[in-house]
Coordinates of C-alpha atoms and ligand atoms in Angstrom, one line a residue:
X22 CA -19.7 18.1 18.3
X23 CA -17.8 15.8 20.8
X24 CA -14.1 15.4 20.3
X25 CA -12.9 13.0 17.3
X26 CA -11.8 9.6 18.4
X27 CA -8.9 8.7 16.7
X28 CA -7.5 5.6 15.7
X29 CA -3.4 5.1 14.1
X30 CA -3.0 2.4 12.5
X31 CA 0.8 1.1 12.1
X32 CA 1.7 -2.3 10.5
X33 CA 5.2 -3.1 11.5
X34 CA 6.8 -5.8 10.0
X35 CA 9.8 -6.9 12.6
X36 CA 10.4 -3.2 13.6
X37 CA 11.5 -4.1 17.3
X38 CA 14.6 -1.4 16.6
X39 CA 11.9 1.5 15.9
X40 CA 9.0 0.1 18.0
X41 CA 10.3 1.7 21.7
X42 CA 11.1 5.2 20.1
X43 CA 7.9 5.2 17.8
X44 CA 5.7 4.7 20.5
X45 CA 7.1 7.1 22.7
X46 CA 6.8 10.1 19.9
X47 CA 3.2 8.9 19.6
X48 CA 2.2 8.7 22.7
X49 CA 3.7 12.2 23.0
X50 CA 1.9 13.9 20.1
X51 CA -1.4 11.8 21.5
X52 CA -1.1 13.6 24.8
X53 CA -0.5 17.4 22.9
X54 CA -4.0 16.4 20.4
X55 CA -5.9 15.0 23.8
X56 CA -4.8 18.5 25.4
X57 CA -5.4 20.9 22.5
X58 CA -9.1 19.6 22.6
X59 CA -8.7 18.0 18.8
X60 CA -9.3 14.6 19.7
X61 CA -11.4 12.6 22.4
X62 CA -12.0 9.8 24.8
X63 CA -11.4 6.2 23.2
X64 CA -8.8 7.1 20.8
X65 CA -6.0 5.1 20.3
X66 CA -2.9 3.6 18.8
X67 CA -3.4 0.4 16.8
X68 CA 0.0 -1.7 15.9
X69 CA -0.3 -4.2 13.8
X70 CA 2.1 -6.8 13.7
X71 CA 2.3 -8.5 10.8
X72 CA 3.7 -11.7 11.4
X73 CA 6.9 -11.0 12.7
X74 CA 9.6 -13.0 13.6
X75 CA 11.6 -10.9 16.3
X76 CA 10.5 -9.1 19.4
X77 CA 7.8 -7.1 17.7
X78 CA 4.9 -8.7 19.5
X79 CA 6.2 -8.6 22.7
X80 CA 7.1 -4.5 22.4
X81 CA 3.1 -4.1 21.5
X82 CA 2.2 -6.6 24.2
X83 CA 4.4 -4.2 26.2
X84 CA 3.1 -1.0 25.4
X85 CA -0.4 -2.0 25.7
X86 CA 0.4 -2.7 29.5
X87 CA 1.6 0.4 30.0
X88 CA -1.3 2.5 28.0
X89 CA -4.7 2.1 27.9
X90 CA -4.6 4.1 24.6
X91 CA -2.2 1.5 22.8
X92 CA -3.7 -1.8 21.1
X93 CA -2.4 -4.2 19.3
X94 CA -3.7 -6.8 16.0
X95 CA -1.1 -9.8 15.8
X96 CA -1.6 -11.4 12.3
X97 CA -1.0 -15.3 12.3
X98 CA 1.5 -14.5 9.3
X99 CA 3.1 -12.3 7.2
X100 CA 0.6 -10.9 4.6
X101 CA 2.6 -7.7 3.8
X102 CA 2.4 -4.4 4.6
X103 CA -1.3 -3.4 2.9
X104 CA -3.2 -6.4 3.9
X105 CA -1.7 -5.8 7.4
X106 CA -3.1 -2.2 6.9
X107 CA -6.6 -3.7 6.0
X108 CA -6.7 -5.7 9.1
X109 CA -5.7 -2.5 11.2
X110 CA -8.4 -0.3 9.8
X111 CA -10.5 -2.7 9.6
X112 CA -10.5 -3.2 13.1
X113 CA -10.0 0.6 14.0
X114 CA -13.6 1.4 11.8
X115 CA -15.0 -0.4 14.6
X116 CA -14.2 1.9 17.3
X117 CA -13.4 5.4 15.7
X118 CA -14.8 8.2 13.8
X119 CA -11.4 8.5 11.2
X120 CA -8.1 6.5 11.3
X121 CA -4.6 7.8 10.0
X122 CA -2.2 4.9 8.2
X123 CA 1.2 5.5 8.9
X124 CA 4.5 3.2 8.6
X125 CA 6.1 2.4 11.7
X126 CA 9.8 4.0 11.2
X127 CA 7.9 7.6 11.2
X128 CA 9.4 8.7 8.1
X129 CA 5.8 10.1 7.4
X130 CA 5.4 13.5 9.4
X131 CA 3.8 13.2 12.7
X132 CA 3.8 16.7 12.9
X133 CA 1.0 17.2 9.7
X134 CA -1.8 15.0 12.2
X135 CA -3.6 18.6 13.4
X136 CA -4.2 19.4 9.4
X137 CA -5.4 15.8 8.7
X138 CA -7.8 16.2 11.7
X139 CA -8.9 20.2 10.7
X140 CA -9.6 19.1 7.1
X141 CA -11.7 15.8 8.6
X142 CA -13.6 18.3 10.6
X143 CA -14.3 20.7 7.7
X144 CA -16.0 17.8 6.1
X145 CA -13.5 15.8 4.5
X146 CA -13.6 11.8 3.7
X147 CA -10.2 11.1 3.0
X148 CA -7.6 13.4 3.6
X149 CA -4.1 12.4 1.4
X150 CA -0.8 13.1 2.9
X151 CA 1.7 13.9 0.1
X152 CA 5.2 14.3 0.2
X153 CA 6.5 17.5 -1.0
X154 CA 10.1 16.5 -0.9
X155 CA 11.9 13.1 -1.2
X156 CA 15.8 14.2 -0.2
X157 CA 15.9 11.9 2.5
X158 CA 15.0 8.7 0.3
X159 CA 17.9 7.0 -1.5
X160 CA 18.6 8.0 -5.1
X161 CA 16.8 4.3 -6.3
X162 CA 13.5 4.6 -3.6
X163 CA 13.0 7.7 -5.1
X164 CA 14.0 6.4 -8.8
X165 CA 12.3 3.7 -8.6
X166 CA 9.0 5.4 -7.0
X167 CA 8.9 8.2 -9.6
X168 CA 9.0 5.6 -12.4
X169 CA 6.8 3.8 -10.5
X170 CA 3.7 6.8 -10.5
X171 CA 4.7 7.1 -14.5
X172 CA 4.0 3.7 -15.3
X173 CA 0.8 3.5 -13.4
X174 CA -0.1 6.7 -15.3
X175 CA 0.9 5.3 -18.5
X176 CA -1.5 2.9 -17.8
X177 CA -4.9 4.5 -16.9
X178 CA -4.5 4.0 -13.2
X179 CA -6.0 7.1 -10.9
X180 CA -3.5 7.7 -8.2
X181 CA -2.6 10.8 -6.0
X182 CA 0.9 11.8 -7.2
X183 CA 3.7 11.2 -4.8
X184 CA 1.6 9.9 -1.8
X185 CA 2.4 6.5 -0.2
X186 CA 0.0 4.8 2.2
X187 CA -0.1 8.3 4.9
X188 CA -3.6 9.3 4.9
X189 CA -7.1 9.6 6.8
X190 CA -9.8 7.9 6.1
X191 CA -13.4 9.2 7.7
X192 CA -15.5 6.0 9.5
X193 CA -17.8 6.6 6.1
X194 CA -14.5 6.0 3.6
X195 CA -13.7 2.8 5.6
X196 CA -17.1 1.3 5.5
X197 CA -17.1 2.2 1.9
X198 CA -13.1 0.5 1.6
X199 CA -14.4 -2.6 3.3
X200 CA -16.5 -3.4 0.2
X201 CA -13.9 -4.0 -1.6
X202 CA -13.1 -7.9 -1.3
X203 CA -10.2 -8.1 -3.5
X204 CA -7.2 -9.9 -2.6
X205 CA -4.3 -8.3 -4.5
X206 CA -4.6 -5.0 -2.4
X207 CA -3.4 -2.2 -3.7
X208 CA -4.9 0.7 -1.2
X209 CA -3.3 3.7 -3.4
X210 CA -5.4 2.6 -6.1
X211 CA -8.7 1.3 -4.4
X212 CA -8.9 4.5 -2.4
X213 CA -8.9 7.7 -5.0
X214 CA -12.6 5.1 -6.3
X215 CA -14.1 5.4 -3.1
X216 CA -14.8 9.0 -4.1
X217 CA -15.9 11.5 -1.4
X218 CA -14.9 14.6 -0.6
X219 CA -10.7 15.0 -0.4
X220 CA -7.8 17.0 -0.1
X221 CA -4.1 16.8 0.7
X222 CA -1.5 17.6 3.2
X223 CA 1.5 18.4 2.5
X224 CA 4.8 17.5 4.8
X225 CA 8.6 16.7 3.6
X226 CA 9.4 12.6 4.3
X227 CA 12.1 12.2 7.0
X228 CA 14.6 9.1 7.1
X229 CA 13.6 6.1 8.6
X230 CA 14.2 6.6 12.8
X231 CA 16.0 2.9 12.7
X232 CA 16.7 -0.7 10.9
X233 CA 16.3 -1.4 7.6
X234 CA 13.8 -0.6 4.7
X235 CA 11.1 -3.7 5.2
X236 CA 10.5 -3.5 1.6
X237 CA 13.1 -5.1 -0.7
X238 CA 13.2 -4.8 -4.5
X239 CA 11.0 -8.4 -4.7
X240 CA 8.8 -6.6 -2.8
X241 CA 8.6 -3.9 -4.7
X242 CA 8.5 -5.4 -7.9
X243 CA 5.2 -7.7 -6.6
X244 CA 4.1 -4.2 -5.2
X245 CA 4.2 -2.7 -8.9
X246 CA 2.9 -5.7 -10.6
X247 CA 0.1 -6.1 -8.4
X248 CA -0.8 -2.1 -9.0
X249 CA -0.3 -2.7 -12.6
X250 CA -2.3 -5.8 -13.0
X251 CA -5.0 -5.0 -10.3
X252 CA -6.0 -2.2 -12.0
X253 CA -5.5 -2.1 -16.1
X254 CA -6.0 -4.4 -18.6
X255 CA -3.9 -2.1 -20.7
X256 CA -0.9 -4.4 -21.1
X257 CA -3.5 -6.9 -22.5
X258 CA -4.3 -4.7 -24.8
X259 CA -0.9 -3.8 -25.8
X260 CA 0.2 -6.9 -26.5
X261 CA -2.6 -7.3 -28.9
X262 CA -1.1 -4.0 -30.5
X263 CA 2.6 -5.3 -30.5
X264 CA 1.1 -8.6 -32.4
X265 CA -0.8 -6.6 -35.2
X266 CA 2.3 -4.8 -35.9
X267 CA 4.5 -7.6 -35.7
X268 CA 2.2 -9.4 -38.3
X269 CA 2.1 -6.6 -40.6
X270 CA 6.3 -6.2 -40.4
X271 CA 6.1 -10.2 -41.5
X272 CA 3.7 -9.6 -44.7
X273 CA 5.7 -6.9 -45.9
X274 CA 9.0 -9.0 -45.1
X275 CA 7.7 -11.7 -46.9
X276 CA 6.7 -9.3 -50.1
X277 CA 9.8 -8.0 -50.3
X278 CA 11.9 -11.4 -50.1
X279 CA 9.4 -12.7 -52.5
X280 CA 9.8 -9.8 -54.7
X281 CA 13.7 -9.5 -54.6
X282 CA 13.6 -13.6 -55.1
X283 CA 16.3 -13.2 -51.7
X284 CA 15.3 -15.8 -48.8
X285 CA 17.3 -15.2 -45.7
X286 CA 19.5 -18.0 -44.7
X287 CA 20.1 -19.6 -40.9
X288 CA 20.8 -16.5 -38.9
X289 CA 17.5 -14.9 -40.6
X290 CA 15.6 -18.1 -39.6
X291 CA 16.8 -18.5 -36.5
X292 CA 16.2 -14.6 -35.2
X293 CA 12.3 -14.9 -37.1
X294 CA 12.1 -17.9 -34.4
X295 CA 13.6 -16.6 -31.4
X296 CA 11.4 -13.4 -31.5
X297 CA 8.1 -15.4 -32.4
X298 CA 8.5 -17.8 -29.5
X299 CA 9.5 -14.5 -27.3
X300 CA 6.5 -12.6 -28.5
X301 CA 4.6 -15.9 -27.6
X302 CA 6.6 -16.4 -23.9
X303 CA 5.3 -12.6 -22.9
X304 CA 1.8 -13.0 -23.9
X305 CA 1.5 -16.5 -22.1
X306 CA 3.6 -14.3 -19.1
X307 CA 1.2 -11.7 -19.1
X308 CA -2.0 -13.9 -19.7
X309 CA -1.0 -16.0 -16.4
X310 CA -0.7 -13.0 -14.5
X311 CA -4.0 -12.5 -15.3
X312 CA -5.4 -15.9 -14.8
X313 CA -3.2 -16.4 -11.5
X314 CA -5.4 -13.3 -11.1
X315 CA -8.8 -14.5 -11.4
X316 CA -7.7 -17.5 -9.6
X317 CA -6.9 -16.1 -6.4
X318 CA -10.6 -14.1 -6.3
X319 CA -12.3 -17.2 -6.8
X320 CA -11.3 -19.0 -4.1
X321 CA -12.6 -16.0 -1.9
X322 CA -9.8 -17.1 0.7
X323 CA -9.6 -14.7 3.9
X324 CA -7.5 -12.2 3.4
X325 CA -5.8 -12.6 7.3
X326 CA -6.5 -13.9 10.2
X327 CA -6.0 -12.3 13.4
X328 CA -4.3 -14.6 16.1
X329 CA -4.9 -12.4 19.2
X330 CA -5.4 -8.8 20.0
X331 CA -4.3 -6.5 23.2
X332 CA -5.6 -3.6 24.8
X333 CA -9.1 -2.4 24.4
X334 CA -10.1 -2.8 20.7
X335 CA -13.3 -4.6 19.1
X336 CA -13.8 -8.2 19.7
X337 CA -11.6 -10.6 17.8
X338 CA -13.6 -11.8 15.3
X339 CA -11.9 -15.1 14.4
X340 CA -12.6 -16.4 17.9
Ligands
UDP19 N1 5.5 -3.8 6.5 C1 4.6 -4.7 6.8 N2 4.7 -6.0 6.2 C2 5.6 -6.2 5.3 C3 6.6 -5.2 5.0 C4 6.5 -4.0 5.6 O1 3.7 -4.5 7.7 O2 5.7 -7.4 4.8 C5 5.4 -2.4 7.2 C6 6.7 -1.9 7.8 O3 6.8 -2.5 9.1 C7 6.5 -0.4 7.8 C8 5.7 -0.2 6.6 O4 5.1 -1.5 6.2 O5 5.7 0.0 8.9 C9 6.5 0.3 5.4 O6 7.7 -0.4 5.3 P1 9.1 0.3 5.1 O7 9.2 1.5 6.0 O8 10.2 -0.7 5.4 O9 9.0 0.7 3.6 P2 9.8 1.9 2.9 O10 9.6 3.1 3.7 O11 11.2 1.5 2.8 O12 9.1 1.9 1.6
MG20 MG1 9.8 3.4 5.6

C-alpha cells in the first residue's frame, strides 16, 4: 500500500498569537510521520481561516510560502468554528486519503497522530480522540462541558463521551459527512450516524499554547442549543408533558376550591396568571427555535464561501 496522504485541518479564528508556534510543532511532527514511513507524498497542512480580523491570513499566506506542505482556505466571514471545519475537510477530501481536525492552540495532543494513523490503517473510518483528563481546562470549561455531554444524553443524542472536535475521518467517512446538507452543524453529533467502523484514542488535553479561549459563553450557549435542537425533538415533547400535568394540577385545584367553597384572592390570581403566560412564553420559545429551524434549511443558503485559497489544494470552487 503506498504511504497515507494526510491532510490537518485547523480552523483558526484570529489565532495570529498561536499561529507562528503551531505551525512550527506541525511542521515538526510532519517531518518525524514523512520519515517514519507513516505518511506520504501530497500530505499537508490545511489552515482555515475563518474570517478573521487580525494577522491570521497573512501568517497562513506566510507559511504557505515557506512550505509546499502548508495550505490555506480563507472564508469570506466568520461562520464559526464547525462550519469553518466543514469547509477545511471539505476541501482536504479532495486531495487525501483521511484528515485529522484539530483546534489551532494545540491543546489536543499532537503526539496521539501515529495511533490515529495505525488504527486508520487497521481499517478504521473514523478514529475518535478522547480526552482522558481535563486538569488543564478551567473549573467552568470543564463544568460546563460535563453538563453539557449530560444534557445531550438526557436528551437521546448519540455522542462519544468527552471527545471535542479531534478526530480522523477516512476519505469514505468524509464523502459520507458531505451528505449531510444541514446548516446548524453540529459535527459531534452528525458523525457517530455516519457509522463505519471506529475506535478511540486516548491523550490528556494540554492548555491552550497562547491568547484567549475563541469560544465565549454566547458561543457556547448557541453551541449547546444548536446540539440540542439539531438533534431531539425531546424538549417538544416535554413541554407537551409539562402541559398535561399542569392541566391536571388546575382540575384538581379547581375541585378542591369548589369543594372547600374557598376562591383564592389577588395574589392567587395573579401567580395562576403569571405561570400560565410563562408556560405559554417557553413553548412559543421553544416552538421558534424550531421554526427559525426549519427556516434556515429551506432557504438551502451556502453554508461558506471561500474567498481565496494558498498553496497547493483543490481548485477553488466558488471561482
Ligand atoms: N474557531 C473558529 N471560529 C470561531 C471560533 C473558534 O474557527 O468562530 C476555532 C479556533 O480558532 C480554534 C478552535 O475553533 O482553532 C477552537 O477554539 P478554542 O480553542 O478557542 O475553543 P476552546 O478550546 O476554548 O473550547
Ligand atoms: Mg482551545
Amino acid at each position: 500500500m503506498s504511504a497515507v496522504k494526510l491532510a490537518l485541518v485547523i480552523p483558526c479564528y484570529n489565532e495570529e498569537e498561536v499561529l507562528p508556534d503551531t505551525n512550527e510543532k506541525l511542521r515538526r511532527k510532519m517531518t518525524e510521520l514523512q520519515n517514519d514511513g507513516k505518511i506520504g507524498e501530497g500530505s499537508r497542512i490545511l489552515y482555515v481561516d475563518d474570517g478573521s480580523r487580525d494577522a491570521t491570513w497573512a501568517l497562513i499566506s506566510k507559511f504557505c510560502a515557506e512550505d509546499p506542505r502548508v495550505a490555506g482556505v480563507k472564508l469570506a466571514h466568520n461562520r464559526g468554528h464547525q462550519t469553518a471545519l466543514l469547509a477545511g475537510l471539505e476541501t482536504a477530501k479532495e486531495f487525501c486519503d483521511c484528515a485529522i481536525s484539530l483546534d489551532a492552540d494545540l491543546q489536543d495532543d499532537i503526539e496521539v497522530f501515529g495511533q490515529f494513523l495505525e488504527k486508520y490503517e487497521n481499517g478504521c473510518e473514523i478514529v475518535y480522540g478522547v480526552r482522558s483528563s481535563r486538569e488543564k481546562d478551567t473549573v467552568f470549561k470543564r463544568g460546563t462541558a460535563q453538563g453539557f455531554y449530560k444534557l445531550m444524553k438526557a436528551f437521546g443524542v448519540e455522542l462519544v463521551y468527552n471527545h471535542a472536535d479531534y478526530r480522523l475521518m477516512s476519505r469514505r467517512a468524509l464523502e459520507a459527512l458531505g451528505e449531510y446538507q444541514e446548516t446548524s452543524l453540529f459535527l459531534r453529533g452528525i458523525v457517530p450516524m455516519i457509522g463505519y467502523k471506529t475506535d478511540c484514542v486516548y491523550y490528556s488535553r494540554g492548555e491552550r499554547l497562547a491568547g484567549e479561549s475563541k469560544y465565549p459563553l454566547k458561543k457556547m450557549l448557541s453551541f449547546a442549543m444548536d446540539g440540542v435542537t439539531s438533534f431531539s425533538v425531546k424538549p417538544l415533547r416535554l413541554l407537551f408533558s409539562f402541559g398535561v400535568i399542569l392541566l391536571i394540577l388546575a382540575v384538581i385545584g379547581a375541585i378542591t376550591a369548589l369543594a372547600l367553597g374557598q376562591f383564592v384572592g389577588f395574589w392567587g390570581i395573579f401567580c395562576l396568571i403569571a405561570a400560565a403566560s410563562g408556560v405559554h412564553l417557553i413553548a412559543a420559545g421553544v416552538l421558534g427555535e424550531y421554526i427559525g429551524k426549519i427556516y434556515l434549511e429551506a432557504k438551502k443558503r451556502p453554508r461558506y464561501r471561500i474567498e481565496t485559497t494558498a498553496g497547493d489544494v483543490a481548485k477553488n470552487p466558488n471561482e
